[in-house]
Amino acid sequence: AMSIAIHIQSQTRVQPTCPPNDSQTVLLSILDAAHLTTGTAATILLYDAVQPGSACPLTSAALQGSLARALNGYAQWCGALHRQPGNPGRLMLTFGGPAAPGVALVVATADCPLAQLLPADRAPVWDVSAFPEAALLPATPLSLTDLTNASLPNLAIQVTTFSDGGLAVALRIAHPLADAHCLAGFALHWAATLKTPADALVSHAMPPQPIFDPQQLDRFATGDQRTATTLPLHHYDPWISSEGCPLPGRWTQIPPEFESLPLDPPGELIPWQQWDPTAAVAQTVLHFTPTELQALWTEIQAMGDEGLSYHDALLAHLWSCVTRARRPSHPSPPEGDPDAVVYLTYALGLRNRMNPPLPSQFLGSPTVSAAIAWPAGRVWEASLPDLARHIRATVAQFTPDRIAAYLHVKLHQQCPHRYWPAFMGRGHLMATSWVGTRLYDVDLGMGRPRFVKAVLPRLDGMLHLMEGAPCSPVDSNQSTHWTRHGVDVMLHLEAAAMDRLLRDPLLWRFRDNMATTKDG
């Protein structure tokens, strides 16, 4: 990684300005519990220095004060995360009262200009493999690392000022408490508390207050098990997959708290042979312009498909190109086997998929990962409309009734986080979309972020989609299509496959198509 020297100026714990007087303990939802092994949700917002005289520089006191005010709506996050006594598969939060761990705030400086980390122009390909992510993220251990230690925070924030006045604001939270949608909502709240009353009238009003009621999700659980088992989901089971595991003992041992409990039924064996943990993984941001996306969309629409989205179209294009790039030049089974099934696992938010829907400000991690399966040969050879239709049809199976039945099954598991919903390596692509999170609207007094960096594990097969950075001041009240600033795709791929992908003319064929699509 690019080496930058970080100097920590201060480390504090921040509490709400009006904390709850009494301590209370709440059971988190069944899906929050299933996210115990997902780790953290994290992002880094990067801001250019403000022009001298255009705004008063952000002081760490102002940041800390506004953070404490923002936490009034998120007092739960300041609490301690722990297992439910007698039921280690479920998680609880104890918050309020004097013992709450609060939120960790780290204030730091970097010895280099922010300009050194970011390209001057938006190129179609930006290699971020050397981006110094770890240096900008808070190193504070979070609650997930030791659920028996009630003093560990759930959320840590690091604010780093660069030598040119640029700023990085990194947020990292235990995943059971928040998905990216929630974390972004919190960042918007924090930004809103920094505004003076005059600013607040001009820009967005305060975002809606968050709703913390995890049992609202569990109350949907109902229905029969047969409905749930037909949902396209992976249940990779590390507890039965010790044979062939390249990192023995890391995941495959039954945790001591579950040894004496009756075991849940075994899941699927993990295909360890598809993943090489020693292989170098490259990390690249691909930028697709609005015109390119329009050309891609036109090709999909030409087949008369009404129900497909831009998401479906772009995912189909990327899945096809990545699958082709992973096919070695001298195919030998099973890698080059066109009949071998490959998977696109796509993280689905469930707030809008429930009936009635959960409010958008519902806190937690109400997400599942759809496992979209197709033979490799069809993924790289089928027409894009066919592939996009297959993605849409798989996602469409996640109806309110089936999700309710799935929640019912999860509620009866001893260890809901035992099964992995996805895997890495050459047969798998794990897609997450942050479209609609509005992270580019988070103005902490320095304008909108120059770049929003999602933080994902550096594993072969991670794919992340998000709106491109707005190039010019934008009137946020004007609702236009989410692709109007293009789309940034962050991809983690084994280095040799990444090299083949970037040289594949089909990846950029909609750039060449532009002239012809306009006429046709």
XYZ file of N, CA and C in Angstrom, residues 332-518:
561
model
N -8.816 -26.137 -18.557
C -8.775 -27.534 -18.139
C -9.815 -27.641 -17.046
N -10.649 -28.685 -17.064
C -11.686 -28.767 -16.041
C -11.056 -28.678 -14.661
N -11.775 -28.194 -13.621
C -13.149 -27.693 -13.735
C -13.208 -26.214 -14.110
N -12.041 -25.523 -14.142
C -12.096 -24.068 -14.322
C -12.744 -23.661 -15.630
N -12.323 -24.299 -16.722
C -12.820 -23.856 -18.012
C -14.065 -24.599 -18.432
N -14.642 -25.384 -17.535
C -15.799 -26.205 -17.880
C -17.023 -25.312 -18.064
N -17.555 -25.224 -19.290
C -18.692 -24.322 -19.497
C -19.933 -24.751 -18.723
N -19.984 -26.040 -18.290
C -21.157 -26.489 -17.536
C -21.019 -26.235 -16.041
N -19.798 -25.872 -15.583
C -19.613 -25.607 -14.155
C -20.487 -24.412 -13.781
N -21.200 -24.540 -12.666
C -22.102 -23.459 -12.263
C -21.299 -22.356 -11.576
N -21.560 -21.111 -11.957
C -20.952 -19.976 -11.259
C -22.074 -19.179 -10.591
N -21.697 -18.406 -9.581
C -22.698 -17.704 -8.775
C -22.436 -16.208 -8.718
N -23.522 -15.462 -8.858
C -23.520 -14.046 -8.514
C -24.347 -13.946 -7.237
N -23.713 -13.634 -6.110
C -24.524 -13.435 -4.900
C -24.744 -11.941 -4.750
N -26.005 -11.580 -4.619
C -26.398 -10.181 -4.691
C -27.092 -9.808 -3.390
N -26.508 -8.853 -2.652
C -27.080 -8.453 -1.358
C -28.373 -7.668 -1.586
N -29.455 -8.154 -0.999
C -30.764 -7.513 -1.168
C -31.196 -6.884 0.152
N -31.557 -5.605 0.109
C -32.149 -4.972 1.288
C -33.601 -5.414 1.385
N -34.057 -5.714 2.607
C -35.420 -6.238 2.747
C -36.426 -5.184 3.207
N -35.975 -3.956 3.491
C -36.933 -2.971 4.026
C -38.138 -2.822 3.096
N -37.863 -2.704 1.790
C -38.966 -2.509 0.836
C -39.581 -3.813 0.366
N -38.994 -4.944 0.763
C -39.505 -6.229 0.280
C -40.495 -6.855 1.256
N -40.668 -6.236 2.437
C -41.616 -6.784 3.397
C -43.003 -6.215 3.083
N -44.018 -6.863 3.640
C -45.371 -6.382 3.441
C -46.072 -6.289 4.797
N -46.368 -5.090 5.323
C -46.029 -3.781 4.756
C -44.526 -3.516 4.850
N -43.990 -2.593 4.038
C -42.544 -2.352 4.062
C -42.084 -1.785 5.402
N -40.827 -2.042 5.737
C -40.226 -1.409 6.913
C -39.851 0.023 6.527
N -39.887 0.953 7.482
C -39.502 2.330 7.141
C -38.043 2.396 6.683
N -37.736 3.367 5.818
C -36.369 3.433 5.278
C -35.365 3.726 6.385
N -35.831 4.343 7.487
C -34.884 4.681 8.558
C -34.827 3.591 9.636
N -35.340 2.382 9.315
C -35.300 1.238 10.245
C -33.846 0.809 10.448
N -33.382 0.796 11.707
C -31.980 0.480 12.000
C -31.735 -1.027 12.035
N -30.535 -1.417 11.645
C -30.171 -2.832 11.675
C -29.583 -3.254 10.340
N -29.514 -4.570 10.145
C -28.981 -5.115 8.888
C -29.995 -6.060 8.258
N -31.156 -5.529 7.823
C -32.164 -6.423 7.245
C -31.831 -6.761 5.792
N -30.774 -7.562 5.604
C -30.365 -7.922 4.242
C -30.146 -9.426 4.133
N -30.344 -9.958 2.936
C -29.979 -11.345 2.621
C -29.252 -11.316 1.275
N -28.559 -12.397 0.950
C -27.830 -12.448 -0.323
C -28.437 -13.499 -1.233
N -29.033 -13.051 -2.325
C -29.601 -13.977 -3.309
C -28.461 -14.666 -4.048
N -28.541 -15.987 -4.186
C -27.508 -16.733 -4.922
C -28.026 -17.005 -6.332
N -27.531 -16.236 -7.290
C -27.986 -16.344 -8.678
C -27.024 -17.288 -9.397
N -27.529 -18.438 -9.835
C -26.656 -19.490 -10.380
C -26.898 -19.651 -11.875
N -25.807 -19.879 -12.620
C -25.927 -20.191 -14.051
C -24.676 -20.919 -14.493
N -24.762 -21.806 -15.485
C -23.536 -22.439 -15.993
C -22.594 -21.369 -16.553
N -21.299 -21.526 -16.266
C -20.311 -20.519 -16.667
C -20.402 -20.196 -18.158
N -20.542 -21.236 -18.986
C -20.582 -21.023 -20.432
C -21.724 -20.111 -20.848
N -22.868 -20.249 -20.165
C -24.003 -19.389 -20.521
C -23.759 -17.959 -20.046
N -23.093 -17.806 -18.896
C -22.849 -16.454 -18.383
C -21.963 -15.677 -19.349
N -20.925 -16.345 -19.906
C -20.041 -15.551 -20.770
C -20.502 -15.514 -22.226
N -21.454 -16.405 -22.601
C -21.869 -16.413 -24.005
C -23.293 -15.923 -24.249
N -24.143 -15.990 -23.220
C -25.552 -15.629 -23.440
C -25.674 -14.149 -23.782
N -26.814 -13.799 -24.374
C -27.036 -12.379 -24.653
C -27.259 -11.662 -23.322
N -26.891 -10.401 -23.265
C -27.079 -9.633 -22.026
C -28.539 -9.582 -21.583
N -29.502 -9.396 -22.510
C -30.894 -9.406 -22.048
C -31.263 -10.713 -21.342
N -30.772 -11.858 -21.861
C -31.074 -13.145 -21.216
C -30.501 -13.194 -19.807
N -29.258 -12.737 -19.676
C -28.592 -12.783 -18.379
C -29.279 -11.820 -17.402
N -29.610 -10.625 -17.883
C -30.294 -9.639 -17.028
C -31.656 -10.166 -16.587
N -32.363 -10.847 -17.504
C -33.671 -11.424 -17.144
C -33.513 -12.492 -16.078
N -32.432 -13.295 -16.196
C -32.189 -14.361 -15.220
C -31.909 -13.759 -13.830
N -31.137 -12.670 -13.802
C -30.864 -11.983 -12.527
C -32.177 -11.473 -11.930
N -32.978 -10.793 -12.757
C -34.244 -10.215 -12.279
C -35.194 -11.306 -11.791
N -35.265 -12.435 -12.537
C -36.183 -13.519 -12.157
C -35.772 -14.137 -10.819
N -34.460 -14.254 -10.585
C -33.999 -14.834 -9.317
C -34.339 -13.899 -8.163
N -34.075 -12.616 -8.348
C -34.362 -11.633 -7.293
C -35.869 -11.572 -7.019
N -36.670 -11.753 -8.082
C -38.129 -11.670 -7.931
C -38.692 -12.781 -7.051
N -37.896 -13.836 -6.826
C -38.386 -14.919 -5.952
C -38.467 -14.483 -4.487
N -37.797 -13.368 -4.144
C -37.794 -12.919 -2.752
C -39.052 -12.099 -2.465
N -40.181 -12.829 -2.382
C -41.478 -12.205 -2.117
C -41.665 -12.068 -0.604
N -42.566 -11.190 -0.159
C -42.795 -11.047 1.289
C -43.098 -12.387 1.979
N -43.898 -13.255 1.335
C -44.257 -14.537 1.966
C -43.041 -15.435 2.138
N -42.225 -15.493 1.092
C -41.055 -16.375 1.175
C -40.034 -15.850 2.170
N -39.879 -14.526 2.221
C -38.942 -13.960 3.197
C -39.451 -14.247 4.609
N -40.758 -14.124 4.813
C -41.338 -14.402 6.138
C -41.070 -15.850 6.546
N -41.192 -16.774 5.580
C -40.926 -18.187 5.879
C -39.444 -18.403 6.181
N -38.580 -17.690 5.470
C -37.134 -17.786 5.717
C -36.801 -17.279 7.125
N -37.408 -16.167 7.526
C -37.173 -15.638 8.881
C -37.622 -16.657 9.931
N -38.725 -17.340 9.640
C -39.246 -18.371 10.550
C -38.209 -19.488 10.741
N -37.597 -19.918 9.633
C -36.562 -20.961 9.706
C -35.366 -20.451 10.510
N -34.918 -19.214 10.222
C -33.756 -18.659 10.931
C -34.018 -18.578 12.436
N -35.248 -18.214 12.803
C -35.569 -18.057 14.232
C -35.461 -19.372 14.989
N -35.559 -20.487 14.260
C -35.483 -21.790 14.928
C -34.081 -22.385 14.899
N -33.112 -21.627 14.387
C -31.732 -22.133 14.371
C -31.026 -21.763 15.673
N -30.189 -22.702 16.164
C -29.385 -22.399 17.355
C -28.357 -21.322 17.030
N -27.778 -21.429 15.816
C -26.680 -20.531 15.449
C -26.947 -19.924 14.074
N -27.730 -18.847 14.021
C -28.091 -18.279 12.715
C -26.903 -17.760 11.911
N -25.761 -17.479 12.573
C -24.615 -16.976 11.802
C -23.672 -18.093 11.368
N -24.082 -19.354 11.584
C -23.205 -20.475 11.211
C -22.986 -20.552 9.701
N -24.055 -20.338 8.936
C -23.984 -20.583 7.486
C -23.536 -19.324 6.750
N -22.613 -19.510 5.823
C -22.164 -18.379 5.004
C -23.092 -18.219 3.805
N -23.541 -16.982 3.518
C -24.444 -16.780 2.380
C -23.710 -16.647 1.047
N -22.371 -16.611 1.098
C -21.605 -16.401 -0.138
C -20.202 -16.941 0.072
N -19.455 -17.041 -1.026
C -18.062 -17.479 -0.944
C -17.257 -16.668 -1.952
N -15.929 -16.760 -1.836
C -15.076 -16.000 -2.749
C -14.402 -16.969 -3.715
N -13.557 -16.425 -4.575
C -12.832 -17.295 -5.500
C -13.480 -17.330 -6.867
N -12.918 -18.167 -7.746
C -13.196 -18.019 -9.176
C -14.625 -18.355 -9.586
N -15.381 -19.077 -8.745
C -16.758 -19.396 -9.136
C -17.783 -18.410 -8.595
N -17.305 -17.330 -7.946
C -18.234 -16.475 -7.195
C -17.964 -14.995 -7.421
N -19.047 -14.240 -7.519
C -18.957 -12.784 -7.556
C -19.972 -12.292 -6.523
N -19.520 -11.502 -5.543
C -20.414 -11.023 -4.479
C -20.706 -9.553 -4.717
N -21.944 -9.231 -5.078
C -22.281 -7.855 -5.456
C -23.063 -7.149 -4.359
N -22.666 -5.913 -4.093
C -23.353 -5.048 -3.130
C -23.585 -3.718 -3.813
N -24.774 -3.151 -3.658
C -25.046 -1.840 -4.244
C -25.290 -0.822 -3.137
N -24.604 0.306 -3.249
C -24.857 1.423 -2.324
C -25.615 2.542 -3.027
N -26.243 2.216 -4.134
C -27.014 3.227 -4.853
C -28.167 3.688 -3.961
N -28.353 4.992 -3.870
C -29.440 5.530 -3.049
C -29.046 5.816 -1.611
N -27.787 5.540 -1.234
C -27.380 5.821 0.153
C -27.147 7.316 0.386
N -27.009 8.101 -0.690
C -26.823 9.562 -0.607
C -25.547 9.964 0.130
N -24.529 9.118 0.103
C -23.290 9.480 0.800
C -22.627 10.720 0.188
N -22.871 10.974 -1.096
C -22.293 12.184 -1.698
C -23.016 13.459 -1.240
N -24.101 13.319 -0.475
C -24.778 14.493 0.096
C -24.264 14.823 1.497
N -23.318 14.036 2.015
C -22.848 14.266 3.391
C -21.868 15.438 3.380
N -22.374 16.606 3.768
C -21.562 17.824 3.776
C -21.233 18.176 5.223
N -19.981 17.981 5.597
C -19.551 18.285 6.965
C -18.905 19.674 7.009
N -19.467 20.601 6.230
C -18.934 21.956 6.231
C -17.860 22.180 5.183
N -17.557 21.150 4.372
C -16.512 21.295 3.348
C -17.061 20.980 1.961
N -18.372 21.092 1.814
C -18.953 20.719 0.528
C -19.156 19.213 0.462
N -19.499 18.715 -0.730
C -19.751 17.275 -0.831
C -18.427 16.533 -0.999
N -18.412 15.228 -0.675
C -17.155 14.472 -0.799
C -16.650 14.476 -2.243
N -15.340 14.524 -2.389
C -14.724 14.365 -3.716
C -14.859 12.902 -4.142
N -14.697 11.986 -3.174
C -14.838 10.553 -3.479
C -15.309 9.818 -2.225
N -16.219 8.877 -2.427
C -16.676 8.013 -1.330
C -16.095 6.631 -1.576
N -15.301 6.163 -0.630
C -14.651 4.846 -0.774
C -15.386 3.848 0.111
N -15.979 2.846 -0.515
C -16.543 1.748 0.273
C -15.387 0.895 0.770
N -15.535 0.328 1.948
C -14.488 -0.531 2.500
C -15.042 -1.947 2.546
N -14.426 -2.834 1.766
C -14.881 -4.226 1.706
C -13.675 -5.122 1.927
N -13.899 -6.354 2.409
C -12.761 -7.264 2.579
C -12.060 -7.467 1.237
N -10.745 -7.554 1.281
C -9.987 -7.687 0.026
C -9.964 -9.147 -0.390
N -11.076 -9.594 -0.937
C -11.233 -10.998 -1.312
C -11.564 -11.078 -2.791
N -11.100 -12.129 -3.433
C -11.320 -12.335 -4.858
C -12.815 -12.497 -5.132
N -13.398 -11.494 -5.804
C -14.813 -11.622 -6.165
C -15.742 -10.635 -5.488
N -15.215 -9.600 -4.827
C -16.091 -8.585 -4.233
C -16.378 -7.505 -5.279
N -17.650 -7.161 -5.420
C -18.065 -6.167 -6.415
C -18.977 -5.157 -5.728
N -18.716 -3.883 -5.948
C -19.488 -2.845 -5.269
C -19.904 -1.790 -6.285
N -21.192 -1.414 -6.266
C -21.720 -0.424 -7.219
C -22.179 0.811 -6.476
N -21.921 1.967 -7.070
C -22.383 3.204 -6.455
C -22.428 4.303 -7.498
N -23.278 5.302 -7.267
C -23.303 6.457 -8.165
C -21.916 7.079 -8.239
N -21.578 7.623 -9.413
C -20.322 8.368 -9.533
C -20.405 9.674 -8.759
N -19.245 10.257 -8.466
C -19.221 11.529 -7.741
C -19.797 12.634 -8.619
N -20.664 13.474 -8.052
C -21.186 14.608 -8.829
C -20.044 15.538 -9.221
N -20.021 15.952 -10.489
C -18.896 16.776 -10.958
C -19.127 18.237 -10.645
N -20.383 18.643 -10.537
C -20.668 20.063 -10.374
C -21.626 20.199 -9.202
N -21.826 21.418 -8.694
C -22.811 21.574 -7.618
C -24.156 21.051 -8.110
N -24.842 20.356 -7.236
C -26.081 19.709 -7.664
C -27.206 20.198 -6.781
N -28.333 20.483 -7.385
C -29.513 20.807 -6.603
C -30.113 19.483 -6.159
N -29.945 19.171 -4.860
C -30.335 17.837 -4.384
C -31.836 17.605 -4.483
N -32.611 18.698 -4.586
C -34.064 18.503 -4.615
C -34.547 18.093 -5.999
N -33.661 18.217 -6.980
C -34.063 17.899 -8.345
C -33.874 16.394 -8.497
N -34.975 15.652 -8.672
C -34.793 14.201 -8.707
C -34.572 13.786 -10.153
N -33.380 13.258 -10.405
C -33.101 12.753 -11.747
C -32.522 11.356 -11.580
N -32.281 10.694 -12.697
C -31.887 9.292 -12.619
C -30.551 9.103 -11.911
N -30.437 8.006 -11.168
C -29.233 7.797 -10.345
C -27.960 7.622 -11.165
N -28.084 7.373 -12.473
C -26.868 7.190 -13.284
C -26.373 8.507 -13.892
N -26.962 9.649 -13.475
C -26.635 10.905 -14.196
C -25.179 11.316 -14.042
N -24.466 10.826 -13.014
C -23.028 11.120 -12.888
C -22.203 9.871 -13.194
N -22.823 8.926 -13.905
C -22.123 7.675 -14.165
C -22.177 6.774 -12.943
N -21.512 5.638 -13.039
C -21.507 4.661 -11.945
C -20.068 4.216 -11.705
N -19.695 4.164 -10.429
C -18.391 3.620 -10.050
C -18.581 2.172 -9.617
N -17.792 1.293 -10.195
C -17.826 -0.126 -9.843
C -16.485 -0.455 -9.206
N -16.493 -0.811 -7.927
C -15.235 -1.219 -7.298
C -15.189 -2.739 -7.303
N -14.100 -3.275 -7.834
C -13.996 -4.720 -8.018
C -12.702 -5.233 -7.403
N -12.813 -6.320 -6.639
C -11.633 -7.027 -6.127
C -11.555 -8.337 -6.897
N -10.439 -8.555 -7.574
C -10.316 -9.741 -8.418
C -8.880 -10.233 -8.372
N -8.727 -11.537 -8.455
C -7.380 -12.130 -8.526
C -6.627 -11.406 -9.654
N -5.350 -11.062 -9.376
C -4.632 -10.103 -10.227
C -4.570 -10.506 -11.704
N -4.328 -11.790 -11.997
C -4.219 -12.208 -13.406
C -5.573 -12.076 -14.109
N -6.655 -12.422 -13.394
C -7.995 -12.286 -13.981
C -8.323 -10.805 -14.193
N -7.922 -9.953 -13.237
C -8.164 -8.506 -13.383
C -7.456 -7.993 -14.637
N -6.241 -8.468 -14.846
C -5.471 -8.052 -16.013
C -6.209 -8.435 -17.305
N -6.731 -9.683 -17.334
C -7.473 -10.127 -18.528
C -8.754 -9.306 -18.700
N -9.419 -9.014 -17.584
C -10.669 -8.247 -17.652
C -10.423 -6.871 -18.279
N -9.388 -6.178 -17.802
C -9.154 -4.805 -18.258
C -8.720 -4.762 -19.723
N -8.213 -5.906 -20.238
C -7.815 -5.945 -21.650
C -8.931 -6.479 -22.543
N -10.071 -6.815 -21.946
C -11.177 -7.396 -22.710
C -11.941 -6.271 -23.422
N -11.908 -6.236 -24.752
C -12.603 -5.140 -25.451
C -14.100 -5.123 -25.160
N -14.666 -6.284 -24.780
C -16.110 -6.325 -24.525
C -16.489 -5.527 -23.275
N -15.542 -5.376 -22.336
C -15.858 -4.630 -21.108
C -16.282 -3.203 -21.449
N -15.588 -2.617 -22.450
C -15.848 -1.207 -22.783
C -16.608 -1.062 -24.094
N -17.286 -2.123 -24.533
C -17.850 -2.037 -25.879
C -18.960 -0.987 -25.989
N -19.565 -0.598 -24.876
C -20.633 0.405 -24.979
C -20.064 1.802 -25.173
N -18.762 1.940 -24.874
C -18.080 3.197 -25.153
C -17.945 3.346 -26.671
N -17.607 2.232 -27.356
C -17.434 2.285 -28.817
C -18.782 2.376 -29.512
N -19.794 1.833 -28.848
C -21.126 1.751 -29.444
C -21.805 3.086 -29.584
N -21.249 4.073 -28.856
C -22.048 5.287 -28.668
C -22.553 5.864 -29.981
N -21.658 5.962 -30.955
C -22.062 6.586 -32.219
C -23.223 5.833 -32.845
N -23.117 4.495 -32.856
C -24.151 3.719 -33.541
C -25.460 3.731 -32.770
N -25.376 3.701 -31.419
C -26.644 3.638 -30.669
C -27.451 4.907 -30.869
N -26.729 6.031 -31.005
C -27.484 7.285 -31.142
C -28.335 7.256 -32.417
